[in-house]
């Protein structure tokens, strides 16, 4: 069963609402503008719903029209208010110079203000109204600016945090001002008392799909006497206020929800909802010790919780919850794809980690106790899975981490090499962004940190080895900085033992004078893979135009690597900008003509250095515009060679299953997801593996050794990570690598 806790984004349609829409489409399908009996029945239905809406929102007078949703309502209200200012200015009147909106408003509001302000050529100043740490408007600031404002836009309740605005306080702050007042009331309907008649609100917007009605239907209230300019002109429907044939199915469905609000039995009362929220809050705190709620419950809707977990990003939490069948979000659904910190929490001046890691949990007022009980149980299970992965305070022994684990930040790669039997590990190219994560993992696993290595002195960041060493100061084997060289290699050591594995090193100057390759050997000293830093990256060679570079040594270093590694040893880069995970010299010689030319002897050291200098001409010498520095000039002759779609839909999957070669099904979700979520059922003949994307490099050699006709199908939650895995394997030479289209989100047994 899906536990849907993202009701502030949208809700399922109430059964009575669905039935009303279907009945209207089947029986009462008339056009309310028609004068025959069928049309009159439709008109009567529409009038009855409007009358009910007036009672529910407390709007006995003024206009209350049906619109497509809150965005249209906001656009119409802003246009109406700004058009009045345009007319006044054209008549020679002085008009206020400010347009104000709450700093935590839905993006539809400031975008509408910017759009119509520019289109009407008013060029008024648009300012956000500051909010405090509690998310509520700064009323003294608003009072000071209100006399110069032509329009003020606020929310009744915030969609991300659930913070309820002090509407009475806002009304007092606007007293004596000529400003018109618009209130986004989308999240208020059905969750808090709201009587528009109690406040001098000029415009209010509502959206049906936030409260169990279908998408595409909403309401716009316009106070009697407030200016109005139709945004939709045409046949004159809605008293010429909003032309276009009315959405009768949507209106009927909305009417059923409004009727449920009036009957007092379908939706839970505020006290019950507050109890549900408290139970969910307790479950969250049990699951994630140290969790912080980002808004005070006393000022919030009883159906919304916004929280952050120290040291755990929102993306990880969303994947974790989703694997458990619990649907939550990182904020507004409208902004989810932009992957940026919440502007709402930033406006509240919360610490950066809180705004970047926030998760929103919201439920609808039709929830019942059994639903909340199941939600609490799954939330606690999520916490247990996180602890089993050493991503939370460990309360019991976590399953051991084995082999190579990769961490990526803005294309920069860091690696943990761990041997579970000996509990020894090494970190290669540590990154400051993952210091806390690595330290927690090493402590949780009870590992001995045998080495903390850099492949070179970095040009785009300082090594975080000192910070990680300090974070693990209580670890008995943490290496003293005085006992190692500048890159972390122990003085006098020829190898670093990691149980059944060991590391050796190979000087490979070029990208920098001190560039070093670390070779990972397995049983009997067999070479498994090489950490090559930025010497060779997938689709690129490391730059050699830094002050610390050794361009004339680059070509000879590549020859040395080729002699030691051969064409098929797996190379793990210091940067991977295209999610290719690993490469080989054979693969890169095919993709990079310059590399092939130097290794085939067509270019000597001087000619190679000159050719590289030409490639690197014009590259920024440092990070610019908030973007990480590019550490390699692209010399991939065919960057799109592996970009052909590897997605398999249901039809293609069935054809693959009926082929002669048995299918290998690989779950690339992380362990904390794998413990909670099921895998696709594809029959007994399918071979199965669980290889998290972070540990993908461990399995690549085995997959490359498979018979060429063996199909390998990757899957994850959404299809994004599995597509990366399939493309990486294809690029390395196994053509029959695929991704389950849409991942588990679209999987249908």
Short mmCIF file of C-alpha atoms in Angstrom, two decimals, residues 37 64 78 111 139 146 177 188 202 214 245 309 354 360 362 368 422 443 454 492-493 512 529 538 544 615 713:
data_model
loop_
_atom_site.label_atom_id
_atom_site.label_comp_id
_atom_site.label_asym_id
_atom_site.label_seq_id
_atom_site.Cartn_x
_atom_site.Cartn_y
_atom_site.Cartn_z
CA UNK A 37 -33.71 22.05 -20.24
CA UNK A 64 -16.74 34.13 -6.90
CA UNK A 78 -2.45 40.58 -10.32
CA UNK A 111 6.52 35.55 -11.36
CA UNK A 139 4.53 43.23 10.21
CA UNK A 146 2.29 49.76 2.96
CA UNK A 177 -3.03 52.09 2.81
CA UNK A 188 -6.14 26.91 3.88
CA UNK A 202 -9.60 42.00 -2.27
CA UNK A 214 -9.53 16.93 -9.73
CA UNK A 245 -17.20 27.06 -21.53
CA UNK A 309 18.12 15.59 9.44
CA UNK A 354 18.54 22.96 6.86
CA UNK A 360 8.08 18.16 3.60
CA UNK A 362 1.88 16.59 4.45
CA UNK A 368 -7.68 8.20 9.31
CA UNK A 422 40.29 -7.11 8.25
CA UNK A 443 33.45 4.93 12.95
CA UNK A 454 45.41 12.33 -2.65
CA UNK A 492 59.25 4.44 3.51
CA UNK A 493 56.26 2.22 2.65
CA UNK A 512 50.53 18.23 -11.73
CA UNK A 529 41.99 -1.32 -10.86
CA UNK A 538 36.30 9.55 -19.20
CA UNK A 544 48.41 20.62 -17.87
CA UNK A 615 43.01 22.12 -26.51
CA UNK A 713 19.13 -4.92 -17.10
#
